[in-house]
XYZ file of C-alpha atoms in Angstrom:
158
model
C -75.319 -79.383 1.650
C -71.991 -77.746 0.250
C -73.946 -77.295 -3.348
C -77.292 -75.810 -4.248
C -78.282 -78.978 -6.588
C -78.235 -81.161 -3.854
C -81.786 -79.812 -3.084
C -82.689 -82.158 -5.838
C -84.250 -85.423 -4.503
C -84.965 -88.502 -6.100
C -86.818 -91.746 -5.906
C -85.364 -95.143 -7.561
C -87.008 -97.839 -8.650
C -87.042 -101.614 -7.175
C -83.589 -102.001 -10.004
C -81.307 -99.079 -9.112
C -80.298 -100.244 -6.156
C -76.512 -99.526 -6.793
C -77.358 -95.819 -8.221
C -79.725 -94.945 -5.053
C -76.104 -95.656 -2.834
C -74.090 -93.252 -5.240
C -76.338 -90.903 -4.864
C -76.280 -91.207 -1.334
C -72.841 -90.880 -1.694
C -72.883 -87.947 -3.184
C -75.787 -86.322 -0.705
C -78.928 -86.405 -2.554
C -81.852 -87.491 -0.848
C -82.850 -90.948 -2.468
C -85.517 -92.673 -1.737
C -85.317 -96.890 -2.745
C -87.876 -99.374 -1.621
C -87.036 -102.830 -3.692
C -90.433 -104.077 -2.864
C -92.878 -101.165 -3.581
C -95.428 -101.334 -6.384
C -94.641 -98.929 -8.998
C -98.074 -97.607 -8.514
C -97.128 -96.166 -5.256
C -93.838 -95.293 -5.998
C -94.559 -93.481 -8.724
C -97.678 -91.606 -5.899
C -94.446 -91.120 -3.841
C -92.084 -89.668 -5.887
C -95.117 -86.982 -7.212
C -96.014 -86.226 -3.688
C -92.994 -85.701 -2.255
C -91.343 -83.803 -5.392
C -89.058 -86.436 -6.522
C -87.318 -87.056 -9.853
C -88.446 -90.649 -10.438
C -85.435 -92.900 -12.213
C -86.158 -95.608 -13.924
C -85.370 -98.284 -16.754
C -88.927 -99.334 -16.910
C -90.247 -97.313 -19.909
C -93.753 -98.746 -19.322
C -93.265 -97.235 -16.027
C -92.778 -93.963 -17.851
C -95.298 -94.692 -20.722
C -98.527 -95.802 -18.334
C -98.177 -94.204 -15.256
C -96.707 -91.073 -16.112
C -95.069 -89.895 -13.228
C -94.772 -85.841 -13.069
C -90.929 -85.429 -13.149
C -89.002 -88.978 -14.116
C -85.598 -89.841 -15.970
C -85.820 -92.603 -17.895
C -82.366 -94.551 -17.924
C -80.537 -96.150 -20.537
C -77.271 -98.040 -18.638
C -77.302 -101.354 -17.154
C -73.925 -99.761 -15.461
C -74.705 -98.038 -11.870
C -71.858 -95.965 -12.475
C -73.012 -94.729 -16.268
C -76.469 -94.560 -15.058
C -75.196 -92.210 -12.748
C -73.481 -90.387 -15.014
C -76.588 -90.187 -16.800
C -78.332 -88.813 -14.047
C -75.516 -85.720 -13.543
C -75.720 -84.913 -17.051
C -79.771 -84.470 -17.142
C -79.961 -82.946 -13.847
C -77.250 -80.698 -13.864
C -75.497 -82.554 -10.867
C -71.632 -82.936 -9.894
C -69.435 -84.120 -6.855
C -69.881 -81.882 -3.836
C -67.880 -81.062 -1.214
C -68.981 -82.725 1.853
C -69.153 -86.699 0.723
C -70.767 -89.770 2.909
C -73.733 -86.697 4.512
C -76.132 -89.453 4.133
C -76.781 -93.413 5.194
C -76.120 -95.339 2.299
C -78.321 -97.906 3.254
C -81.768 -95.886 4.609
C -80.799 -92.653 3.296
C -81.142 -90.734 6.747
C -78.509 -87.722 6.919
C -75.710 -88.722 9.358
C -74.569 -86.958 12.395
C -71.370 -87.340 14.166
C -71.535 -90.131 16.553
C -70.504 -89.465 20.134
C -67.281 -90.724 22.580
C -69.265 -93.825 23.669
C -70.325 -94.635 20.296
C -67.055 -94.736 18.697
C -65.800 -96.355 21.897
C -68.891 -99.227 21.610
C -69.261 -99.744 18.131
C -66.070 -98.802 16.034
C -63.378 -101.623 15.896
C -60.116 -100.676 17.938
C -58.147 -100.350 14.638
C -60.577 -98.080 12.941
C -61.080 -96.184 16.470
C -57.044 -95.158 16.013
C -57.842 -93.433 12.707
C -58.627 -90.136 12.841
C -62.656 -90.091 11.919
C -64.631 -88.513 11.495
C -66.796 -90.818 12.877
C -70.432 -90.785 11.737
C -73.909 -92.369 13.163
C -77.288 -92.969 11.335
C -80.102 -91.947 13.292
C -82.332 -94.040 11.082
C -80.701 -97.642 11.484
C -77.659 -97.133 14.025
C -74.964 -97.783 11.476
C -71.246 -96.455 12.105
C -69.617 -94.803 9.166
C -65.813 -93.996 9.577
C -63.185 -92.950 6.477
C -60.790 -96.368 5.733
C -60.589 -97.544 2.451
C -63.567 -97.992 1.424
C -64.461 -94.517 1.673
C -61.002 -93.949 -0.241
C -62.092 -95.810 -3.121
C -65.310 -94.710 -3.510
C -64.011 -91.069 -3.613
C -61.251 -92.439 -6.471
C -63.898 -93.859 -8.689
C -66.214 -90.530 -8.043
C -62.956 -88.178 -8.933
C -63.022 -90.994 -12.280
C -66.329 -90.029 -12.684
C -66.527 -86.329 -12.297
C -62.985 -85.411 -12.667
C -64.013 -81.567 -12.759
């Protein structure tokens, strides 16, 4: 990772959904599983050394978890803000490192790939063209990508 905070990993709970992709975005390991009992995600986060975010104070309150950040937005974007502020996290570098969807770290996909699995008029762009390892997805730049970096530059205009 292009900054030393990014060692910082995290585990959401079965409602930050939204924040687990930004995070993702961003290069953080994040670990969400919308169906997991918060008994065992709360055993996850502590055995794997996870900052455990949450909105469920009775999460917080009763089963304690050893490193958690209880959040106070509804917003995925605020709650993320939240999140930079009390962890002493920004913007790196090197965006899209990680699957948004399973969280594996991405590797650049090969000829056939692209040539298989990209649509012709994303192929023409100029890439770079990533694979998951974890659940085969394609990730390429196009405008999605584009706004996702202008609401992160909103965000963390530093």
């Amino acid at each position: 990772m292009s900054h030393p905070e990014a060692e910082k990993r995290f585990a959401a709970d079965a409602m930050l959904g939204r924040l687990a992709r930004w995070l993702r975005v961003l290069g953080f390991d994040t670990v969400h599983i919308p169906d997991v009992d918060d008994h065992d995600l709360v055993a996850l986060a502590d055995r794997e050394g996870r900052i455990l975010l949450t909105r469920d104070r009775h999460l917080v309150t009763y089963l304690r978890p050893r490193n958690s950040l209880l959040l106070q937005s509804l917003s995925p974007h605020e709650q993320l803000l939240e999140v930079a502020e009390a962890c002493g996290i920004g913007m790196a570098e090197d965006l899209f490192t990680r699957c948004m969807v399973c969280n594996t770290e991405l590797r650049q996909a090969t000829e056939q790939e692209v040539a298989t699995l990209v649509p012709d008029k994303a192929r023409a762009r100029p890439g770079p063209f990533l694979r998951c390892p974890g659940c085969g997805r394609v990730y390429w730049p196009g405008s999605h990508t584009r706004r996702m970096r202008r609401v992160l530059e909103t965000l963390f205009p530093d």
